[in-house]
Amino acid sequence: MALARRAFITGGAHTTYLGKGHPDFIWKRHPDFGTRENPTLEETLQEAVDGCLADTGVDPQQVDRLYIGNFVGELFVNQGHLGAALAGTHPAFSGKPSARLEGACASGGLALLAGLDAIAAGADLVLVAGVEIQTTASARIGGDYLARAAHYRRQRALDDFTFPALFARRIRAYGEKYGLSDEDLAHFAVKAYANANRNPLAHMHAKKCSFEHAATPGDRNPQFLGNVELRPYMKVTDCSQVSDGASCLLLASEAGVAKLGRTLADTVEVAGRGHAVDSLYTDGDFTELRMVRAATHQALADASISAGDLDVAEVHDCFTVAELMSYEAIGLAAPGQGAALARDGATAIDGRIPVNTGGGLVGFGHPVGATGVKQPLEIFRQMKGLCGDYQVKQPMSWGITSNMGGDDKTVVSCVLRNQT
Ligand code: CAA
């Protein structure tokens, strides 16, 4: 469904995405342990909002509405009611409409859609944020919290790490249909870490990942699932990170862009969008991402382009196999051919269609509620030449995002068009 009014991304900011493996992350063997603590949800959100206000130069008083994506603040940090937390980030926001959206790992994408609806309905400036703090619990306890994005009653018993197990099941099914090796998946992990090594905000900025390491299960790259049938299909390097972080961007109508004292050439247009949701209670074909296909194809149709027109993409690589299947769902690769695209380097920063240039969920990190806001902001930053060491060199006209909640259950996609 085309928007009744055009909507533009005008800028924004990410915090550093922090967690285990990042040099600034405080844990028991960190030299600052006991003297300094990791940032709280309040501090993380504040930093992203302050960064967005500074980057866009918006007068906070002129912001019409605010939306925030967050999945399980109640479980990780005992904090819900985050619409009010977002309103608390600046005195000028007091009294304005502000609300939280939740759709598991697509919470940020839903906040973006709400912002686009607000622009279509007449708002000129809308602030969209996403935040998650997850490192307050061990990965195993966090696995239980994140399992709320699956059908808990039916799927929780699959493994303590429910989501890694759900995607191990996909790796097994895809391999049985098309063939899939540890080496095939290693190409995705190596690309993610290599891109993150060039991105100073990435969770895995300082952590190297060689092809041999990613392709070799063992003590250094454990198959950590308890479920013995699924254990051989999932290694640590195939997983996204348990990260803390926030991202925030500012949407504007054409009038809103003028209020900022900017021109359309400073912006990236949200030229198409898609939103597809499947039943929580049933499983589909494990070898494809049907909702990713539906949402991305809606967004492409909305923008009147096809997958072949895309210059850059941000896809939801919660696990390496999800990036592979996203290529096929979007139409960047034919069914069964997703691995070849990564192996040939087509999706590397200097490739034909760079994907997840800042490291994706595996390398940049995955603070769940922030990811769907991070993705469009990353494409904005690429199109405007703001990505420093991980800047794509060729000019980019069209980009796509794909933000997935649950195991292909809630998917939000945007097609973005650079304004020049
Ligand atoms: N051999 C065997 N097992 C080992 C091992 C080894 N050498 N080393 C560790 N393990 C096992 C242990 O059992 C350990 O658990 P316990 O310590 O509780 O016994 C377990 O692996 C985890 O070890 P760590 O805590 O040391 O691992 P970590 O902190 O480095 O975490 C990870 C690694 C478990 C892969 C973690 O990064 C993770 O859970 N990632 C996935 C996060 C996730 O699922 N996010 C959601 C994605 S899904 C999505 O996006 C959609 C949605 O809506 C949710």
PDB file of N, CA, C and O and ligand atoms in Angstrom, residues 20 71 103-106 134 138-143 146-147 149-150 160-164 167 207 218-225 235-237 239-242 316-319 361 366 368 404-408, ligand 1:
ATOM      1  N   LYS A  20      29.603  -9.381  25.185  1.00  0.00           N
ATOM      2  CA  LYS A  20      30.762 -10.252  25.362  1.00  0.00           C
ATOM      3  C   LYS A  20      31.625 -10.249  24.098  1.00  0.00           C
ATOM      4  O   LYS A  20      31.101 -10.414  22.990  1.00  0.00           O
ATOM      5  N   PHE A  71      11.718  -5.452  22.683  1.00  0.00           N
ATOM      6  CA  PHE A  71      11.062  -6.755  22.804  1.00  0.00           C
ATOM      7  C   PHE A  71      10.741  -7.082  24.264  1.00  0.00           C
ATOM      8  O   PHE A  71       9.578  -7.123  24.638  1.00  0.00           O
ATOM      9  N   GLY A 103       7.189  -6.664  18.430  1.00  0.00           N
ATOM     10  CA  GLY A 103       6.995  -7.775  17.499  1.00  0.00           C
ATOM     11  C   GLY A 103       8.262  -8.608  17.492  1.00  0.00           C
ATOM     12  O   GLY A 103       8.859  -8.815  16.435  1.00  0.00           O
ATOM     13  N   ALA A 104       8.707  -9.033  18.692  1.00  0.00           N
ATOM     14  CA  ALA A 104       9.942  -9.817  18.860  1.00  0.00           C
ATOM     15  C   ALA A 104      11.106  -9.061  18.213  1.00  0.00           C
ATOM     16  O   ALA A 104      11.263  -7.858  18.438  1.00  0.00           O
ATOM     17  N   CYS A 105      11.877  -9.730  17.398  1.00  0.00           N
ATOM     18  CA  CYS A 105      13.061  -9.073  16.806  1.00  0.00           C
ATOM     19  C   CYS A 105      12.677  -8.078  15.716  1.00  0.00           C
ATOM     20  O   CYS A 105      13.550  -7.386  15.185  1.00  0.00           O
ATOM     21  N   ALA A 106      11.402  -8.018  15.363  1.00  0.00           N
ATOM     22  CA  ALA A 106      10.937  -7.013  14.406  1.00  0.00           C
ATOM     23  C   ALA A 106      10.321  -5.810  15.121  1.00  0.00           C
ATOM     24  O   ALA A 106       9.654  -4.988  14.475  1.00  0.00           O
ATOM     25  N   GLN A 134      20.506  -6.812  26.940  1.00  0.00           N
ATOM     26  CA  GLN A 134      20.340  -8.265  27.092  1.00  0.00           C
ATOM     27  C   GLN A 134      21.418  -8.918  27.935  1.00  0.00           C
ATOM     28  O   GLN A 134      21.321 -10.098  28.266  1.00  0.00           O
ATOM     29  N   SER A 138      22.662 -14.432  31.709  1.00  0.00           N
ATOM     30  CA  SER A 138      23.554 -15.333  30.970  1.00  0.00           C
ATOM     31  C   SER A 138      22.892 -15.677  29.630  1.00  0.00           C
ATOM     32  O   SER A 138      21.673 -15.524  29.466  1.00  0.00           O
ATOM     33  N   ALA A 139      23.707 -16.157  28.690  1.00  0.00           N
ATOM     34  CA  ALA A 139      23.155 -16.529  27.379  1.00  0.00           C
ATOM     35  C   ALA A 139      22.061 -17.588  27.537  1.00  0.00           C
ATOM     36  O   ALA A 139      21.063 -17.583  26.808  1.00  0.00           O
ATOM     37  N   ARG A 140      22.232 -18.471  28.527  1.00  0.00           N
ATOM     38  CA  ARG A 140      21.237 -19.540  28.708  1.00  0.00           C
ATOM     39  C   ARG A 140      19.905 -18.990  29.240  1.00  0.00           C
ATOM     40  O   ARG A 140      18.842 -19.334  28.733  1.00  0.00           O
ATOM     41  N   ILE A 141      19.963 -18.109  30.237  1.00  0.00           N
ATOM     42  CA  ILE A 141      18.724 -17.470  30.737  1.00  0.00           C
ATOM     43  C   ILE A 141      18.131 -16.596  29.634  1.00  0.00           C
ATOM     44  O   ILE A 141      16.922 -16.584  29.397  1.00  0.00           O
ATOM     45  N   GLY A 142      18.999 -15.867  28.931  1.00  0.00           N
ATOM     46  CA  GLY A 142      18.536 -15.037  27.807  1.00  0.00           C
ATOM     47  C   GLY A 142      17.848 -15.882  26.744  1.00  0.00           C
ATOM     48  O   GLY A 142      16.875 -15.444  26.127  1.00  0.00           O
ATOM     49  N   GLY A 143      18.331 -17.098  26.560  1.00  0.00           N
ATOM     50  CA  GLY A 143      17.700 -18.011  25.591  1.00  0.00           C
ATOM     51  C   GLY A 143      16.252 -18.281  25.956  1.00  0.00           C
ATOM     52  O   GLY A 143      15.385 -18.403  25.087  1.00  0.00           O
ATOM     53  N   LEU A 146      14.294 -14.989  25.173  1.00  0.00           N
ATOM     54  CA  LEU A 146      14.102 -14.814  23.725  1.00  0.00           C
ATOM     55  C   LEU A 146      13.123 -15.838  23.164  1.00  0.00           C
ATOM     56  O   LEU A 146      12.484 -15.600  22.131  1.00  0.00           O
ATOM     57  N   ALA A 147      12.986 -16.977  23.874  1.00  0.00           N
ATOM     58  CA  ALA A 147      12.053 -18.015  23.406  1.00  0.00           C
ATOM     59  C   ALA A 147      10.609 -17.512  23.410  1.00  0.00           C
ATOM     60  O   ALA A 147       9.731 -18.124  22.805  1.00  0.00           O
ATOM     61  N   ALA A 149       9.645 -15.231  21.763  1.00  0.00           N
ATOM     62  CA  ALA A 149       9.378 -14.851  20.366  1.00  0.00           C
ATOM     63  C   ALA A 149       8.948 -16.054  19.540  1.00  0.00           C
ATOM     64  O   ALA A 149       8.482 -15.910  18.411  1.00  0.00           O
ATOM     65  N   ALA A 150       9.134 -17.260  20.101  1.00  0.00           N
ATOM     66  CA  ALA A 150       8.604 -18.470  19.468  1.00  0.00           C
ATOM     67  C   ALA A 150       7.244 -18.764  20.107  1.00  0.00           C
ATOM     68  O   ALA A 150       6.749 -17.981  20.902  1.00  0.00           O
ATOM     69  N   ASP A 160      17.413 -25.434  25.481  1.00  0.00           N
ATOM     70  CA  ASP A 160      17.561 -24.232  26.321  1.00  0.00           C
ATOM     71  C   ASP A 160      17.762 -23.017  25.430  1.00  0.00           C
ATOM     72  O   ASP A 160      17.311 -21.919  25.739  1.00  0.00           O
ATOM     73  N   PHE A 161      18.493 -23.214  24.334  1.00  0.00           N
ATOM     74  CA  PHE A 161      18.703 -22.146  23.343  1.00  0.00           C
ATOM     75  C   PHE A 161      17.686 -22.367  22.221  1.00  0.00           C
ATOM     76  O   PHE A 161      17.996 -22.925  21.171  1.00  0.00           O
ATOM     77  N   THR A 162      16.459 -21.913  22.467  1.00  0.00           N
ATOM     78  CA  THR A 162      15.351 -22.262  21.567  1.00  0.00           C
ATOM     79  C   THR A 162      15.593 -21.731  20.149  1.00  0.00           C
ATOM     80  O   THR A 162      15.394 -22.460  19.170  1.00  0.00           O
ATOM     81  N   PHE A 163      15.990 -20.464  20.037  1.00  0.00           N
ATOM     82  CA  PHE A 163      16.142 -19.908  18.685  1.00  0.00           C
ATOM     83  C   PHE A 163      17.310 -20.524  17.916  1.00  0.00           C
ATOM     84  O   PHE A 163      17.144 -20.895  16.744  1.00  0.00           O
ATOM     85  N   PRO A 164      18.484 -20.669  18.530  1.00  0.00           N
ATOM     86  CA  PRO A 164      19.534 -21.406  17.808  1.00  0.00           C
ATOM     87  C   PRO A 164      19.045 -22.794  17.369  1.00  0.00           C
ATOM     88  O   PRO A 164      19.378 -23.255  16.271  1.00  0.00           O
ATOM     89  N   PHE A 167      16.755 -22.564  14.261  1.00  0.00           N
ATOM     90  CA  PHE A 167      17.497 -22.325  13.008  1.00  0.00           C
ATOM     91  C   PHE A 167      18.451 -23.477  12.691  1.00  0.00           C
ATOM     92  O   PHE A 167      18.781 -23.690  11.507  1.00  0.00           O
ATOM     93  N   LYS A 207      37.022  -8.493  17.265  1.00  0.00           N
ATOM     94  CA  LYS A 207      37.169  -9.955  17.255  1.00  0.00           C
ATOM     95  C   LYS A 207      37.324 -10.469  15.827  1.00  0.00           C
ATOM     96  O   LYS A 207      36.471 -10.216  14.980  1.00  0.00           O
ATOM     97  N   GLY A 218      34.255 -27.324  17.099  1.00  0.00           N
ATOM     98  CA  GLY A 218      35.221 -27.863  18.067  1.00  0.00           C
ATOM     99  C   GLY A 218      35.171 -27.039  19.333  1.00  0.00           C
ATOM    100  O   GLY A 218      34.259 -26.222  19.511  1.00  0.00           O
ATOM    101  N   ASP A 219      36.161 -27.213  20.184  1.00  0.00           N
ATOM    102  CA  ASP A 219      36.156 -26.514  21.465  1.00  0.00           C
ATOM    103  C   ASP A 219      36.159 -25.000  21.322  1.00  0.00           C
ATOM    104  O   ASP A 219      35.592 -24.278  22.142  1.00  0.00           O
ATOM    105  N   ARG A 220      36.823 -24.505  20.264  1.00  0.00           N
ATOM    106  CA  ARG A 220      36.901 -23.048  20.082  1.00  0.00           C
ATOM    107  C   ARG A 220      35.666 -22.505  19.371  1.00  0.00           C
ATOM    108  O   ARG A 220      35.406 -21.310  19.397  1.00  0.00           O
ATOM    109  N   ASN A 221      34.954 -23.351  18.706  1.00  0.00           N
ATOM    110  CA  ASN A 221      33.721 -22.947  18.021  1.00  0.00           C
ATOM    111  C   ASN A 221      32.667 -24.018  18.291  1.00  0.00           C
ATOM    112  O   ASN A 221      32.305 -24.807  17.414  1.00  0.00           O
ATOM    113  N   PRO A 222      32.162 -24.031  19.544  1.00  0.00           N
ATOM    114  CA  PRO A 222      31.369 -25.179  19.968  1.00  0.00           C
ATOM    115  C   PRO A 222      30.009 -25.308  19.305  1.00  0.00           C
ATOM    116  O   PRO A 222      29.367 -24.311  18.983  1.00  0.00           O
ATOM    117  N   GLN A 223      29.625 -26.564  19.138  1.00  0.00           N
ATOM    118  CA  GLN A 223      28.228 -26.898  18.830  1.00  0.00           C
ATOM    119  C   GLN A 223      27.574 -27.002  20.203  1.00  0.00           C
ATOM    120  O   GLN A 223      27.742 -27.988  20.902  1.00  0.00           O
ATOM    121  N   PHE A 224      26.890 -25.964  20.610  1.00  0.00           N
ATOM    122  CA  PHE A 224      26.527 -25.775  22.020  1.00  0.00           C
ATOM    123  C   PHE A 224      25.110 -26.226  22.367  1.00  0.00           C
ATOM    124  O   PHE A 224      24.704 -26.128  23.528  1.00  0.00           O
ATOM    125  N   LEU A 225      24.353 -26.707  21.391  1.00  0.00           N
ATOM    126  CA  LEU A 225      22.970 -27.104  21.708  1.00  0.00           C
ATOM    127  C   LEU A 225      22.951 -28.359  22.566  1.00  0.00           C
ATOM    128  O   LEU A 225      23.809 -29.239  22.416  1.00  0.00           O
ATOM    129  N   LYS A 235      26.775 -23.855  15.236  1.00  0.00           N
ATOM    130  CA  LYS A 235      28.020 -23.491  15.927  1.00  0.00           C
ATOM    131  C   LYS A 235      27.911 -22.046  16.428  1.00  0.00           C
ATOM    132  O   LYS A 235      27.111 -21.263  15.891  1.00  0.00           O
ATOM    133  N   VAL A 236      28.762 -21.678  17.371  1.00  0.00           N
ATOM    134  CA  VAL A 236      28.725 -20.312  17.905  1.00  0.00           C
ATOM    135  C   VAL A 236      28.890 -19.282  16.780  1.00  0.00           C
ATOM    136  O   VAL A 236      28.195 -18.267  16.755  1.00  0.00           O
ATOM    137  N   THR A 237      29.789 -19.520  15.812  1.00  0.00           N
ATOM    138  CA  THR A 237      30.014 -18.513  14.758  1.00  0.00           C
ATOM    139  C   THR A 237      28.815 -18.343  13.822  1.00  0.00           C
ATOM    140  O   THR A 237      28.790 -17.405  13.024  1.00  0.00           O
ATOM    141  N   CYS A 239      25.856 -17.774  14.987  1.00  0.00           N
ATOM    142  CA  CYS A 239      24.832 -17.078  15.784  1.00  0.00           C
ATOM    143  C   CYS A 239      25.055 -15.567  15.821  1.00  0.00           C
ATOM    144  O   CYS A 239      26.186 -15.085  15.900  1.00  0.00           O
ATOM    145  N   SER A 240      23.931 -14.842  15.853  1.00  0.00           N
ATOM    146  CA  SER A 240      23.992 -13.412  16.147  1.00  0.00           C
ATOM    147  C   SER A 240      24.387 -13.235  17.610  1.00  0.00           C
ATOM    148  O   SER A 240      24.374 -14.179  18.397  1.00  0.00           O
ATOM    149  N   GLN A 241      24.712 -11.996  17.958  1.00  0.00           N
ATOM    150  CA  GLN A 241      25.249 -11.723  19.299  1.00  0.00           C
ATOM    151  C   GLN A 241      24.157 -11.326  20.290  1.00  0.00           C
ATOM    152  O   GLN A 241      23.123 -10.795  19.910  1.00  0.00           O
ATOM    153  N   VAL A 242      24.449 -11.566  21.536  1.00  0.00           N
ATOM    154  CA  VAL A 242      23.619 -11.067  22.631  1.00  0.00           C
ATOM    155  C   VAL A 242      24.174  -9.681  22.959  1.00  0.00           C
ATOM    156  O   VAL A 242      25.194  -9.556  23.630  1.00  0.00           O
ATOM    157  N   HIS A 316      18.164  -9.818   7.900  1.00  0.00           N
ATOM    158  CA  HIS A 316      18.117 -10.245   9.304  1.00  0.00           C
ATOM    159  C   HIS A 316      18.885 -11.560   9.463  1.00  0.00           C
ATOM    160  O   HIS A 316      18.300 -12.648   9.468  1.00  0.00           O
ATOM    161  N   ASP A 317      20.213 -11.448   9.650  1.00  0.00           N
ATOM    162  CA  ASP A 317      21.038 -12.646   9.823  1.00  0.00           C
ATOM    163  C   ASP A 317      21.127 -13.019  11.304  1.00  0.00           C
ATOM    164  O   ASP A 317      22.210 -13.064  11.879  1.00  0.00           O
ATOM    165  N   CYS A 318      19.980 -13.332  11.904  1.00  0.00           N
ATOM    166  CA  CYS A 318      20.006 -13.794  13.296  1.00  0.00           C
ATOM    167  C   CYS A 318      20.858 -15.053  13.394  1.00  0.00           C
ATOM    168  O   CYS A 318      21.429 -15.332  14.449  1.00  0.00           O
ATOM    169  N   PHE A 319      20.950 -15.771  12.284  1.00  0.00           N
ATOM    170  CA  PHE A 319      21.869 -16.909  12.143  1.00  0.00           C
ATOM    171  C   PHE A 319      22.355 -16.879  10.698  1.00  0.00           C
ATOM    172  O   PHE A 319      21.657 -16.355   9.821  1.00  0.00           O
ATOM    173  N   LEU A 361      23.724  -8.811  12.041  1.00  0.00           N
ATOM    174  CA  LEU A 361      23.402  -9.201  13.417  1.00  0.00           C
ATOM    175  C   LEU A 361      24.518 -10.060  14.014  1.00  0.00           C
ATOM    176  O   LEU A 361      24.732 -10.079  15.217  1.00  0.00           O
ATOM    177  N   HIS A 366      23.121  -7.705  17.815  1.00  0.00           N
ATOM    178  CA  HIS A 366      21.659  -7.815  17.700  1.00  0.00           C
ATOM    179  C   HIS A 366      20.961  -7.457  19.004  1.00  0.00           C
ATOM    180  O   HIS A 366      20.425  -8.326  19.697  1.00  0.00           O
ATOM    181  N   VAL A 368      17.974  -6.741  20.210  1.00  0.00           N
ATOM    182  CA  VAL A 368      16.779  -7.147  19.477  1.00  0.00           C
ATOM    183  C   VAL A 368      15.878  -5.989  19.001  1.00  0.00           C
ATOM    184  O   VAL A 368      15.627  -5.836  17.810  1.00  0.00           O
ATOM    185  N   MET A 404      13.201  -9.419  10.791  1.00  0.00           N
ATOM    186  CA  MET A 404      12.364 -10.595  11.053  1.00  0.00           C
ATOM    187  C   MET A 404      12.154 -10.819  12.541  1.00  0.00           C
ATOM    188  O   MET A 404      13.121 -10.915  13.298  1.00  0.00           O
ATOM    189  N   GLY A 405      10.928 -10.943  12.954  1.00  0.00           N
ATOM    190  CA  GLY A 405      10.606 -11.306  14.329  1.00  0.00           C
ATOM    191  C   GLY A 405      10.231 -12.773  14.401  1.00  0.00           C
ATOM    192  O   GLY A 405       9.443 -13.254  13.586  1.00  0.00           O
ATOM    193  N   GLY A 406      10.804 -13.492  15.379  1.00  0.00           N
ATOM    194  CA  GLY A 406      10.526 -14.918  15.506  1.00  0.00           C
ATOM    195  C   GLY A 406      11.122 -15.698  14.350  1.00  0.00           C
ATOM    196  O   GLY A 406      11.968 -15.201  13.601  1.00  0.00           O
ATOM    197  N   ASP A 407      10.658 -16.928  14.196  1.00  0.00           N
ATOM    198  CA  ASP A 407      11.165 -17.798  13.129  1.00  0.00           C
ATOM    199  C   ASP A 407      10.330 -17.539  11.881  1.00  0.00           C
ATOM    200  O   ASP A 407       9.420 -18.304  11.561  1.00  0.00           O
ATOM    201  N   ASP A 408      10.606 -16.404  11.212  1.00  0.00           N
ATOM    202  CA  ASP A 408       9.887 -15.997   9.992  1.00  0.00           C
ATOM    203  C   ASP A 408       8.407 -15.760  10.289  1.00  0.00           C
ATOM    204  O   ASP A 408       7.548 -16.200   9.527  1.00  0.00           O
TER     205      ASP A 408
HETATM  206  N1  CAA B   1      31.731 -27.105  24.192  1.00  0.00           N
HETATM  207  C1  CAA B   1      30.419 -27.392  24.347  1.00  0.00           C
HETATM  208  N2  CAA B   1      29.531 -26.499  24.821  1.00  0.00           N
HETATM  209  C2  CAA B   1      29.990 -25.293  25.172  1.00  0.00           C
HETATM  210  C3  CAA B   1      31.330 -24.926  25.069  1.00  0.00           C
HETATM  211  C4  CAA B   1      32.227 -25.906  24.562  1.00  0.00           C
HETATM  212  N3  CAA B   1      33.543 -25.650  24.426  1.00  0.00           N
HETATM  213  N4  CAA B   1      31.486 -23.667  25.475  1.00  0.00           N
HETATM  214  C5  CAA B   1      30.273 -23.243  25.835  1.00  0.00           C
HETATM  215  N5  CAA B   1      29.369 -24.228  25.628  1.00  0.00           N
HETATM  216  C6  CAA B   1      27.939 -24.218  25.889  1.00  0.00           C
HETATM  217  C7  CAA B   1      27.679 -24.243  27.368  1.00  0.00           C
HETATM  218  O1  CAA B   1      26.616 -25.152  27.619  1.00  0.00           O
HETATM  219  C8  CAA B   1      27.217 -22.823  27.669  1.00  0.00           C
HETATM  220  O2  CAA B   1      26.181 -22.723  28.552  1.00  0.00           O
HETATM  221  P1  CAA B   1      26.391 -22.764  30.159  1.00  0.00           P
HETATM  222  O3  CAA B   1      27.594 -21.903  30.448  1.00  0.00           O
HETATM  223  O4  CAA B   1      25.123 -22.195  30.695  1.00  0.00           O
HETATM  224  O5  CAA B   1      26.563 -24.195  30.484  1.00  0.00           O
HETATM  225  C9  CAA B   1      26.641 -22.362  26.322  1.00  0.00           C
HETATM  226  O6  CAA B   1      27.380 -23.052  25.321  1.00  0.00           O
HETATM  227  C10 CAA B   1      26.787 -20.868  26.113  1.00  0.00           C
HETATM  228  O7  CAA B   1      28.119 -20.553  26.414  1.00  0.00           O
HETATM  229  P2  CAA B   1      28.523 -19.086  26.749  1.00  0.00           P
HETATM  230  O8  CAA B   1      27.529 -18.512  27.695  1.00  0.00           O
HETATM  231  O9  CAA B   1      29.971 -19.042  27.094  1.00  0.00           O
HETATM  232  O10 CAA B   1      28.365 -18.513  25.299  1.00  0.00           O
HETATM  233  P3  CAA B   1      28.334 -17.048  24.817  1.00  0.00           P
HETATM  234  O11 CAA B   1      28.003 -16.119  25.923  1.00  0.00           O
HETATM  235  O12 CAA B   1      29.560 -16.810  24.025  1.00  0.00           O
HETATM  236  O13 CAA B   1      27.081 -17.129  23.858  1.00  0.00           O
HETATM  237  C11 CAA B   1      25.707 -18.007  22.163  1.00  0.00           C
HETATM  238  C12 CAA B   1      27.131 -17.806  22.657  1.00  0.00           C
HETATM  239  C13 CAA B   1      25.010 -19.017  23.060  1.00  0.00           C
HETATM  240  C14 CAA B   1      25.763 -18.497  20.740  1.00  0.00           C
HETATM  241  C15 CAA B   1      24.966 -16.642  22.251  1.00  0.00           C
HETATM  242  O14 CAA B   1      25.680 -15.665  21.543  1.00  0.00           O
HETATM  243  C16 CAA B   1      23.560 -16.727  21.716  1.00  0.00           C
HETATM  244  O15 CAA B   1      22.663 -17.218  22.409  1.00  0.00           O
HETATM  245  N6  CAA B   1      23.306 -16.211  20.478  1.00  0.00           N
HETATM  246  C17 CAA B   1      22.004 -16.229  19.854  1.00  0.00           C
HETATM  247  C18 CAA B   1      21.137 -15.122  20.357  1.00  0.00           C
HETATM  248  C19 CAA B   1      19.743 -15.251  19.827  1.00  0.00           C
HETATM  249  O16 CAA B   1      19.189 -16.342  19.770  1.00  0.00           O
HETATM  250  N7  CAA B   1      19.146 -14.115  19.437  1.00  0.00           N
HETATM  251  C20 CAA B   1      17.845 -14.103  18.836  1.00  0.00           C
HETATM  252  C21 CAA B   1      17.964 -14.430  17.396  1.00  0.00           C
HETATM  253  S1  CAA B   1      16.431 -14.936  16.696  1.00  0.00           S
HETATM  254  C22 CAA B   1      15.734 -13.543  16.027  1.00  0.00           C
HETATM  255  O17 CAA B   1      16.404 -12.613  15.668  1.00  0.00           O
HETATM  256  C23 CAA B   1      14.236 -13.537  15.939  1.00  0.00           C
HETATM  257  C24 CAA B   1      13.487 -13.295  17.197  1.00  0.00           C
HETATM  258  O18 CAA B   1      12.368 -12.758  17.148  1.00  0.00           O
HETATM  259  C25 CAA B   1      14.011 -13.730  18.500  1.00  0.00           C
END
